[in-house]
mmCIF file of N, CA and C in Angstrom:
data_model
loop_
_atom_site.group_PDB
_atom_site.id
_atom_site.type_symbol
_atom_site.label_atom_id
_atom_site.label_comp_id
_atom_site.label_asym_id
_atom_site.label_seq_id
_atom_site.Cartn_x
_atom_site.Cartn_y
_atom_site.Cartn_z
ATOM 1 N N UNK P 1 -39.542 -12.514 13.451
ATOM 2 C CA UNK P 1 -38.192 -12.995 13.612
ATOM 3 C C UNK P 1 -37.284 -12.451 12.516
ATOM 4 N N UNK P 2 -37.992 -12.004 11.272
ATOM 5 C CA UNK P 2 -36.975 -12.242 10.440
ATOM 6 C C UNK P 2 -36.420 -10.272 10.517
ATOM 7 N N UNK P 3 -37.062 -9.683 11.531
ATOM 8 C CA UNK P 3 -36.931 -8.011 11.331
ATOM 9 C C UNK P 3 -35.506 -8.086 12.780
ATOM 10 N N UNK P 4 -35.763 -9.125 13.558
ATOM 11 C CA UNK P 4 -34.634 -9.440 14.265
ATOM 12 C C UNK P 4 -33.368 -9.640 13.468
ATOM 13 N N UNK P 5 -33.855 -10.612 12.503
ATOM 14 C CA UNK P 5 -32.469 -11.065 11.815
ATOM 15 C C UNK P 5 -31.692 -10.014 10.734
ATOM 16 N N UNK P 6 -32.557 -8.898 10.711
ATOM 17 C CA UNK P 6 -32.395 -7.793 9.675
ATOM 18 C C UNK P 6 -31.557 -6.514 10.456
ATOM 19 N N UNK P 7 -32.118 -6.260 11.788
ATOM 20 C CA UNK P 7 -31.666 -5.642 12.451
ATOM 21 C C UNK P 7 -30.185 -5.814 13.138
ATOM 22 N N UNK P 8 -30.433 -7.603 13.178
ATOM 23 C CA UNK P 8 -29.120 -7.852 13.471
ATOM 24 C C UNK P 8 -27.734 -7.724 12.622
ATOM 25 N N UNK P 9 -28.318 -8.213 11.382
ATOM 26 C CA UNK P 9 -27.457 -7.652 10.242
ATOM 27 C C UNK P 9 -26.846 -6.205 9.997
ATOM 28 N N UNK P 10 -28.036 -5.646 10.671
ATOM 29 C CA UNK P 10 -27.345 -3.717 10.155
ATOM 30 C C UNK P 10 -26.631 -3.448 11.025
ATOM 31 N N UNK P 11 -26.847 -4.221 12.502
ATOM 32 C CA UNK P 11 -25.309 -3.624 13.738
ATOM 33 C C UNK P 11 -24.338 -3.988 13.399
ATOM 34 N N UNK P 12 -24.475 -5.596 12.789
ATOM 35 C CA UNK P 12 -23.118 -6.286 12.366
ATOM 36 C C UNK P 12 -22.015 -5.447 11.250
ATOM 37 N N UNK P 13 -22.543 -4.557 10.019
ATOM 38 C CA UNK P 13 -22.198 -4.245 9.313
ATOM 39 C C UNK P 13 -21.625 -2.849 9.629
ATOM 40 N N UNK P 14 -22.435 -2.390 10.887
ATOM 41 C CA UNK P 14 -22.241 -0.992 11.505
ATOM 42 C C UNK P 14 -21.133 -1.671 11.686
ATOM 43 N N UNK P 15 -20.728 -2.312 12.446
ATOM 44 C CA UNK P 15 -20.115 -2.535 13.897
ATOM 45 C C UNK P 15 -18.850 -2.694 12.780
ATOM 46 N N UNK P 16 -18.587 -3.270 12.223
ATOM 47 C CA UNK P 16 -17.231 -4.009 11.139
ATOM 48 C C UNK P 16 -16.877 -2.828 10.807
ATOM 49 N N UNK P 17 -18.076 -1.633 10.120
ATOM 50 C CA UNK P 17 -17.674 -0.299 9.198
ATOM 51 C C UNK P 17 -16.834 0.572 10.514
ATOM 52 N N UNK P 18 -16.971 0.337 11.588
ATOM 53 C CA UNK P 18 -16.293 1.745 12.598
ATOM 54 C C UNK P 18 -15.201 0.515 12.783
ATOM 55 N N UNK P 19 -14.853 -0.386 12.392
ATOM 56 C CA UNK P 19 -13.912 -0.759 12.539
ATOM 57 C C UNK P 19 -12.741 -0.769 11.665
ATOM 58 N N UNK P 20 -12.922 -0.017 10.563
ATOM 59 C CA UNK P 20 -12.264 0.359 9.392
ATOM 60 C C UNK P 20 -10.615 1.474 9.844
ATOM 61 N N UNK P 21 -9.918 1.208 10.035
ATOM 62 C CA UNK P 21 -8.485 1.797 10.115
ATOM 63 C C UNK P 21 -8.397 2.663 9.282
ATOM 64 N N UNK P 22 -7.489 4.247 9.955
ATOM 65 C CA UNK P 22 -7.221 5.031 8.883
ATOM 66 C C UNK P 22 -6.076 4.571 7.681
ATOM 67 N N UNK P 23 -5.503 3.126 8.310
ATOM 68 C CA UNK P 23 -3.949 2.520 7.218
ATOM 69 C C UNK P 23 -5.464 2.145 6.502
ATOM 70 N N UNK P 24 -6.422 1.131 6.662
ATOM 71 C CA UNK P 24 -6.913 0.108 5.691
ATOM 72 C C UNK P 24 -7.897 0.820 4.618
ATOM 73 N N UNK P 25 -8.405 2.518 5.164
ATOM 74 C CA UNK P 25 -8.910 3.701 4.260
ATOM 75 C C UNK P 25 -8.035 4.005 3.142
ATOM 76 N N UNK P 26 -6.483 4.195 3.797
ATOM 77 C CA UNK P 26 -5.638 5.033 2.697
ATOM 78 C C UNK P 26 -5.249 3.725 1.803
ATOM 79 N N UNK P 27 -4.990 3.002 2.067
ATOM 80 C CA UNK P 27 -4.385 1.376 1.289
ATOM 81 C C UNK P 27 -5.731 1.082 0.386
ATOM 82 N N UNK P 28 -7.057 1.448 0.600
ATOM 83 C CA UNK P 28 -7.894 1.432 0.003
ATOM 84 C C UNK P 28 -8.071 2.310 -1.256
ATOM 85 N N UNK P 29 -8.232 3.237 -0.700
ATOM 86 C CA UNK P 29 -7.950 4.622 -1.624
ATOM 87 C C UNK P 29 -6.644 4.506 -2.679
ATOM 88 N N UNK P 30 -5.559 4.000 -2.435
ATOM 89 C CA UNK P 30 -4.242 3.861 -3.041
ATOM 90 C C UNK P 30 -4.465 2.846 -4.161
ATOM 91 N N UNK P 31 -5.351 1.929 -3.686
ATOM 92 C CA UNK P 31 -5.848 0.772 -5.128
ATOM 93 C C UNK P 31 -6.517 1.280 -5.829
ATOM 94 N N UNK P 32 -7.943 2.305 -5.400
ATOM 95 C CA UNK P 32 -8.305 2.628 -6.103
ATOM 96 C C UNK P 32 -8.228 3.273 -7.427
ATOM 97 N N UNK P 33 -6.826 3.895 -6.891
ATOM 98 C CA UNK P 33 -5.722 5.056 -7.401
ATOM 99 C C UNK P 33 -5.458 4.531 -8.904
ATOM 100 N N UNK P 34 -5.380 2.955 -8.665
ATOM 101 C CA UNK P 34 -4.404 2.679 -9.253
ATOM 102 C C UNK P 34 -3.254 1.511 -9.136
ATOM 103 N N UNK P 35 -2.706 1.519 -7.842
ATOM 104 C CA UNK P 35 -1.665 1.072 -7.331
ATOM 105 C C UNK P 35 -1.727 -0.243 -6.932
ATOM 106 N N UNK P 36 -1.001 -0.840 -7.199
ATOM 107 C CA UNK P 36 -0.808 -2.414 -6.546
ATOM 108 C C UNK P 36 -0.938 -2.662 -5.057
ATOM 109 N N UNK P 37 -1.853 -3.456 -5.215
ATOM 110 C CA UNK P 37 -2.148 -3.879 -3.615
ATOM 111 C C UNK P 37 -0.588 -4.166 -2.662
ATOM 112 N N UNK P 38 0.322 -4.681 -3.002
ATOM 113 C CA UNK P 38 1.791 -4.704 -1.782
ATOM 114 C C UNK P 38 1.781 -3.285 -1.946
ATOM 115 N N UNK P 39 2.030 -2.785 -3.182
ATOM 116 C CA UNK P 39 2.892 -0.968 -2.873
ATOM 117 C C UNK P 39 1.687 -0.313 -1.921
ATOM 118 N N UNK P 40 0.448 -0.511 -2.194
ATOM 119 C CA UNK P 40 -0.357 0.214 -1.408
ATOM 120 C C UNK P 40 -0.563 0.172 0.209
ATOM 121 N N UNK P 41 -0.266 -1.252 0.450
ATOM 122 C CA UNK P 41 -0.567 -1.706 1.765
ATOM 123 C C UNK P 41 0.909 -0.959 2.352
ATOM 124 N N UNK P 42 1.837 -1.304 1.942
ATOM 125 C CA UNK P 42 3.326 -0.670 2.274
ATOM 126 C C UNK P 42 3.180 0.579 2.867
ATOM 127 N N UNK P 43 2.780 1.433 1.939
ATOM 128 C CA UNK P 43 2.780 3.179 1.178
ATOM 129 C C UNK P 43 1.788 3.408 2.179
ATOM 130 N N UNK P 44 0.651 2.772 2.744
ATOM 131 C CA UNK P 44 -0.579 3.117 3.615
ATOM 132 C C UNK P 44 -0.095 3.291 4.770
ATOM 133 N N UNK P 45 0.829 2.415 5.486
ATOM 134 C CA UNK P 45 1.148 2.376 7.128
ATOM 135 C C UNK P 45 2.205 3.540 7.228
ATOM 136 N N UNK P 46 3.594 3.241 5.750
ATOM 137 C CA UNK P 46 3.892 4.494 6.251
ATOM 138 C C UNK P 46 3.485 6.404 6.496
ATOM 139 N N UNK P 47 2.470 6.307 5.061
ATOM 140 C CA UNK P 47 1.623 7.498 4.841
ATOM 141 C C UNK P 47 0.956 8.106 6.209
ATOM 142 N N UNK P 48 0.123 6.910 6.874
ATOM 143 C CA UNK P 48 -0.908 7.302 8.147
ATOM 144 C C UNK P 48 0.483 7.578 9.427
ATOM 145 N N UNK P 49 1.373 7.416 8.976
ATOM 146 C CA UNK P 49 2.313 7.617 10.263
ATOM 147 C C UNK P 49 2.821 9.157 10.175
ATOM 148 N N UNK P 50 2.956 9.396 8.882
ATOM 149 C CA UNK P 50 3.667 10.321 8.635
ATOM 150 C C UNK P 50 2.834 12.080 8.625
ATOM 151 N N UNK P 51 1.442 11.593 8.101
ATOM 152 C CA UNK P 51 0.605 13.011 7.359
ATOM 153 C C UNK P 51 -0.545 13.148 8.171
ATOM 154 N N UNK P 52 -1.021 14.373 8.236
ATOM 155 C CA UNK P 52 -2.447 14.600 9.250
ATOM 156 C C UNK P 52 -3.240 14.093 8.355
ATOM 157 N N UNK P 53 -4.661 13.669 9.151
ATOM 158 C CA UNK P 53 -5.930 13.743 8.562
ATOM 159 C C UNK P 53 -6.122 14.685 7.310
ATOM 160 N N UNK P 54 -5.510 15.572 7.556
ATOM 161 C CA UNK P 54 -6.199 16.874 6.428
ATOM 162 C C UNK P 54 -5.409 16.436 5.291
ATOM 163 N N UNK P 55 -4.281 16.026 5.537
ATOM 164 C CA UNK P 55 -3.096 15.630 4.750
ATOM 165 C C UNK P 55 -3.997 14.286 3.476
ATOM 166 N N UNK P 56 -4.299 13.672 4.550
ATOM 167 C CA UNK P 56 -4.321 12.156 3.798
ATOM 168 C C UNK P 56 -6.191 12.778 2.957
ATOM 169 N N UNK P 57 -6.503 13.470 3.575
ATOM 170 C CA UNK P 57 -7.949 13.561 3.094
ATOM 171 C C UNK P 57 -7.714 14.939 1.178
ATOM 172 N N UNK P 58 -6.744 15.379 1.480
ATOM 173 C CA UNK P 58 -6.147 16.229 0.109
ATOM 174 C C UNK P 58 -5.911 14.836 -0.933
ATOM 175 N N UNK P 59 -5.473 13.835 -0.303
ATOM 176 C CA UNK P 59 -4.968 12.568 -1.542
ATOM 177 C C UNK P 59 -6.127 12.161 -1.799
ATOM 178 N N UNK P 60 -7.091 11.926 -1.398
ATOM 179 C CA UNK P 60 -8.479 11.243 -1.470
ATOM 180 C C UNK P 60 -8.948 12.491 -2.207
ATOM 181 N N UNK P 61 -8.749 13.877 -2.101
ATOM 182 C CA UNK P 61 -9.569 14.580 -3.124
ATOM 183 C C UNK P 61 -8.584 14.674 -4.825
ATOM 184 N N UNK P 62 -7.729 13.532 -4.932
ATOM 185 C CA UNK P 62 -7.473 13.588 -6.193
ATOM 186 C C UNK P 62 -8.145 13.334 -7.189
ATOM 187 N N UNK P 63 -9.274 14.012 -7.884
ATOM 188 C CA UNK P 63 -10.463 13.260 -8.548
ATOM 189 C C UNK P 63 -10.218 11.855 -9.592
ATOM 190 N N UNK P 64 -8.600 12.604 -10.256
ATOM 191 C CA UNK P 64 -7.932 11.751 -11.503
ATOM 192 C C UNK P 64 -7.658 10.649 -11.260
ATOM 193 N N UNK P 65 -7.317 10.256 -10.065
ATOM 194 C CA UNK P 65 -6.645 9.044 -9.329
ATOM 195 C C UNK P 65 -8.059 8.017 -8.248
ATOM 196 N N UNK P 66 -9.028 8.365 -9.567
ATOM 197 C CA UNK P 66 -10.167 7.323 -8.793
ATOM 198 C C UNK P 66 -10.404 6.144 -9.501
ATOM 199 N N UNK P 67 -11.184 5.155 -9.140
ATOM 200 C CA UNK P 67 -11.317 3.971 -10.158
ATOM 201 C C UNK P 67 -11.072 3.481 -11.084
ATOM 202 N N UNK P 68 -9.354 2.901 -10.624
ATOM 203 C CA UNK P 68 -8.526 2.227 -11.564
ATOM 204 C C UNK P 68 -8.607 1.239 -11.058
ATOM 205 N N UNK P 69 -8.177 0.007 -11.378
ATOM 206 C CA UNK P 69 -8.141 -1.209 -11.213
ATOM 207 C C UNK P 69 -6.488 -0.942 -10.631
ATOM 208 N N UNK P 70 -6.468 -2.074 -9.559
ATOM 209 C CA UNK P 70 -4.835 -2.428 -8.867
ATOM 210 C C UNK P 70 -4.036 -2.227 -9.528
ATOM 211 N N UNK P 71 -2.759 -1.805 -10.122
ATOM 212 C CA UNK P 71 -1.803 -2.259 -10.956
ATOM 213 C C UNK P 71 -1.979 -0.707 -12.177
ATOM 214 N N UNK P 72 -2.795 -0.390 -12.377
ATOM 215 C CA UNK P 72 -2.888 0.250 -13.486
ATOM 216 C C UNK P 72 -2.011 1.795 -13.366
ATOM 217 N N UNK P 73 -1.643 2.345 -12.796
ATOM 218 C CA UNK P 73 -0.226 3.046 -12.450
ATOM 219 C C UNK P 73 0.947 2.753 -11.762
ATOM 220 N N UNK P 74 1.601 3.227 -11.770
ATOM 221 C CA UNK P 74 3.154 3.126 -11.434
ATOM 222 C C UNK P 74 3.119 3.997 -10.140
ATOM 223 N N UNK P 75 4.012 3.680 -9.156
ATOM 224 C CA UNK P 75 4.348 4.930 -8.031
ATOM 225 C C UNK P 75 4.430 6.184 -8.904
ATOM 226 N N UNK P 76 5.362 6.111 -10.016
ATOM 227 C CA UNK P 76 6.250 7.521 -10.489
ATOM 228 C C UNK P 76 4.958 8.387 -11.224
ATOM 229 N N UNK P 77 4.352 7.414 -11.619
ATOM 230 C CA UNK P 77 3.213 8.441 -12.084
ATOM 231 C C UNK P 77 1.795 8.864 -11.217
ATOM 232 N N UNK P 78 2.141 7.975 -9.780
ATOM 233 C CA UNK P 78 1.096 8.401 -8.718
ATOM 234 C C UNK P 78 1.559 9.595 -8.322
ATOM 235 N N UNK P 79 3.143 9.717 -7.985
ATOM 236 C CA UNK P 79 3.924 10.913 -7.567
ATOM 237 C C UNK P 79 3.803 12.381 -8.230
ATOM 238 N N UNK P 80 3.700 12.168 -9.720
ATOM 239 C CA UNK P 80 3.955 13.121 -10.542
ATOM 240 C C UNK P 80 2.179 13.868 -10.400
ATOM 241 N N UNK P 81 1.099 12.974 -9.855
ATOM 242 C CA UNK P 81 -0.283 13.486 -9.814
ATOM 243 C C UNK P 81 -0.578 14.035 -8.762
ATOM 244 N N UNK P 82 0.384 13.333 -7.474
ATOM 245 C CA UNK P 82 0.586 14.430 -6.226
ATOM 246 C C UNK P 82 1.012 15.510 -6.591
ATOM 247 N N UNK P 83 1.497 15.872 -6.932
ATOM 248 C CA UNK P 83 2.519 17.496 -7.429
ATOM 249 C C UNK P 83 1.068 18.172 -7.320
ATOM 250 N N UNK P 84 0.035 18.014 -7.578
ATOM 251 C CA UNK P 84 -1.029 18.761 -7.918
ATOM 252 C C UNK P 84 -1.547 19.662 -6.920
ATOM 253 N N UNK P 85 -1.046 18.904 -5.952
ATOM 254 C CA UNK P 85 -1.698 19.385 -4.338
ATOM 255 C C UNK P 85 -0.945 20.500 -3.952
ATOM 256 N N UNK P 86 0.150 20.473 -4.579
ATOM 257 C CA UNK P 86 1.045 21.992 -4.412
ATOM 258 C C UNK P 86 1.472 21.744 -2.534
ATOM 259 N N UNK P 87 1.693 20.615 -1.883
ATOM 260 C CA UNK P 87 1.752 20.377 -0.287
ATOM 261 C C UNK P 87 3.373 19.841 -0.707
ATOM 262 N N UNK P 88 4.253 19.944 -0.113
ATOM 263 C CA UNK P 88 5.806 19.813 0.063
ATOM 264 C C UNK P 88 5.449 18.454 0.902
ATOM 265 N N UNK P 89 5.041 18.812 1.794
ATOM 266 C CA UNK P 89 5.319 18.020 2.630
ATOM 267 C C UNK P 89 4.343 16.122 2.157
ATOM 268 N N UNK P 90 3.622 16.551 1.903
ATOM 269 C CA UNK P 90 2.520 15.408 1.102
ATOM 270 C C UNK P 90 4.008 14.856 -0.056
ATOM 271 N N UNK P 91 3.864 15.495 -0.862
ATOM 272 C CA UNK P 91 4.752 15.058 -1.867
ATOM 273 C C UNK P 91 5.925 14.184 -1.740
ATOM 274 N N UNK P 92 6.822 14.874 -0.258
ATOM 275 C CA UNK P 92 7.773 14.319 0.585
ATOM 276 C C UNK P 92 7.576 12.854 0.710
ATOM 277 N N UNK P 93 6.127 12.862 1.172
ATOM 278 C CA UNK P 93 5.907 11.213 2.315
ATOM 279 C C UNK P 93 5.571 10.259 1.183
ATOM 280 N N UNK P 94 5.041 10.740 0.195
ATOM 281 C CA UNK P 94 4.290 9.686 -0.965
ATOM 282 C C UNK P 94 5.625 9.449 -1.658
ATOM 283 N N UNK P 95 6.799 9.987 -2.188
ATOM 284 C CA UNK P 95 7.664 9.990 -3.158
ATOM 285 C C UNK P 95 8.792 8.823 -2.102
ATOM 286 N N UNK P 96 8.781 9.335 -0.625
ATOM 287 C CA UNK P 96 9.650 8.326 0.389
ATOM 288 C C UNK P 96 9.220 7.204 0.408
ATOM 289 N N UNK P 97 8.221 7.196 0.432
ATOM 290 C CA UNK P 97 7.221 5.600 0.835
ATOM 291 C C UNK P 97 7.054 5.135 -0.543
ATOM 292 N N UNK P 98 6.554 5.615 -1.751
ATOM 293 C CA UNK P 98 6.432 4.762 -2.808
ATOM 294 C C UNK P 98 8.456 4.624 -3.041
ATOM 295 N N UNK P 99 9.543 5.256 -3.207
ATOM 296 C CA UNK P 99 10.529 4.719 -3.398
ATOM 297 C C UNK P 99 10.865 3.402 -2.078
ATOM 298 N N UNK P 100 10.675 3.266 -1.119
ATOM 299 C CA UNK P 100 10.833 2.317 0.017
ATOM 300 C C UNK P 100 10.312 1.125 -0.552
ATOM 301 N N UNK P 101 8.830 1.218 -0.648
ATOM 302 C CA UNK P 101 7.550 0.148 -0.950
ATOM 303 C C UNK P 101 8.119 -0.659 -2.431
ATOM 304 N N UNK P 102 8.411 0.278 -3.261
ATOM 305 C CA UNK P 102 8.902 -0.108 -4.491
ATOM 306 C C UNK P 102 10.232 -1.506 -4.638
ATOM 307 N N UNK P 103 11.221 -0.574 -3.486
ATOM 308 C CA UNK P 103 12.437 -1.688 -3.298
ATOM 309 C C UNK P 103 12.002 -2.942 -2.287
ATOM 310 N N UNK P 104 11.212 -3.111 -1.705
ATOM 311 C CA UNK P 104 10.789 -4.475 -0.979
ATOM 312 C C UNK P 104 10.666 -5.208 -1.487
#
């Protein structure tokens, strides 16, 4: 019984993980960053609206911008670490959305 109850556990956890949103990935990634959970959750819906996959997966390869605690940067200095990516258009959506997210 108890390889039932084990098995049942690993679909359950499957099943929740494919249920993971590309907003609730990037809003994830954005705390990690650094960023305050409102600016991130904000900055996430508009980001996934705005940038391709390839787009949002260049922000996730920011190595510098990994395991910070919530709060521990500013938009202006998340912005200034985008520049890195050398993408116009990336730079565009993060600098629009963190100034938006910021004034709420």
């Amino acid at each position: 019984m108890s390889k039932m109850r084990y098995a049942a556990g690993l679909a359950l956890i499957a099943g929740l993980a494919a249920c993971t949103t590309p907003e609730t990935r990037v809003r994830n990634g954005l705390m990690s960053a650094g960023l305050s959970k409102p600016i991130s959750s904000c900055m996430a819906g508009r980001m996934v609206d705005r940038l391709s996959l390839g787009q949002i997966s260049k922000l996730n390869g920011l190595g510098k911008l990994r395991k910070r605690d919530p709060g521990d940067i500013s938009v202006n200095e998340f912005v200034k670490r985008t520049k890195a990516l050398q993408d116009p258009e990336i730079l565009g959506v993060v600098t629009s959305s963190g100034v938006v997210c910021a004034l709420k």
